[in-house]
C-alpha angles and dihedrals in degrees: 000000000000088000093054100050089048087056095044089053083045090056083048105052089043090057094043095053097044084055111076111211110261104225111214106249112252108271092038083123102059102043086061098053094050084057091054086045083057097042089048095049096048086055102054110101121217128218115264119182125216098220108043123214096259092052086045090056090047097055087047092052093047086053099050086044088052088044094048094045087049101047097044105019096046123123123252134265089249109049096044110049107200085201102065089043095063101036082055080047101053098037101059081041086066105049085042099062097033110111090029107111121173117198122235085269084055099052102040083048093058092051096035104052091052089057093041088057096047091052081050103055091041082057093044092040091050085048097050096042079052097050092046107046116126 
């Protein structure tokens, strides 16, 4: 095993020696580390909104319309009565909802799992804002 291995270092050193050492050319360097500037700049993520200016304007201005016709084109206190309306509301709520009956699991649920979203998007907000600093 010895006399191979001797063999197998001679092979080495013959090879070695018969290959001369490539030196890098000068600016070797910095042509590296233009590529790394390109890489890093392709991976910087900009900041896209979901809801783009534009969009943002156009909601404004649906809200100030629906502001506007209310407040000017709305009828009149005589001739619409609120109170009718919400006795008719809550009386058709109420007939509605009448057999409908929810066990204790069912309750807690539907005040645990509210809670348990809005702790879950305050985690994932603080990690992206994380991710994404720049």
């Amino acid at each position: 095993m010895r006399e191979s291995d001797k063999n197998i270092e001679q092979l080495i050193e013959k090879i070695m020696a018969e290959n001369n050492l490539q030196s890098p050319s000068i600016d070797f360097t910095s042509k590296i580390m233009a590529n790394v500037q390109i890489l890093e700049e392709k991976k910087l993520i900009t900041y896209k909104p979901l809801i783009s200016k534009p969009i943002w304007i156009l909601i404004g201005l649906a809200v100030a319309a629906l502001v506007i016709y209310v407040s000017f084109f709305s009828v009149s206190e005589t001739d619409f009565k609120i109170d009718e309306v919400g006795k008719l509301y809550s009386d058709r709520m109420s007939t509605a909802f009448t057999g409908i009956h929810f066990s204790k699991n069912i309750l807690y649920a539907i005040l645990i799992v509210p809670i348990m979203i809005l702790v879950q998007i305050g985690i994932l907000k603080n990690y992206f804002d994380k991710k994404y600093q720049l």
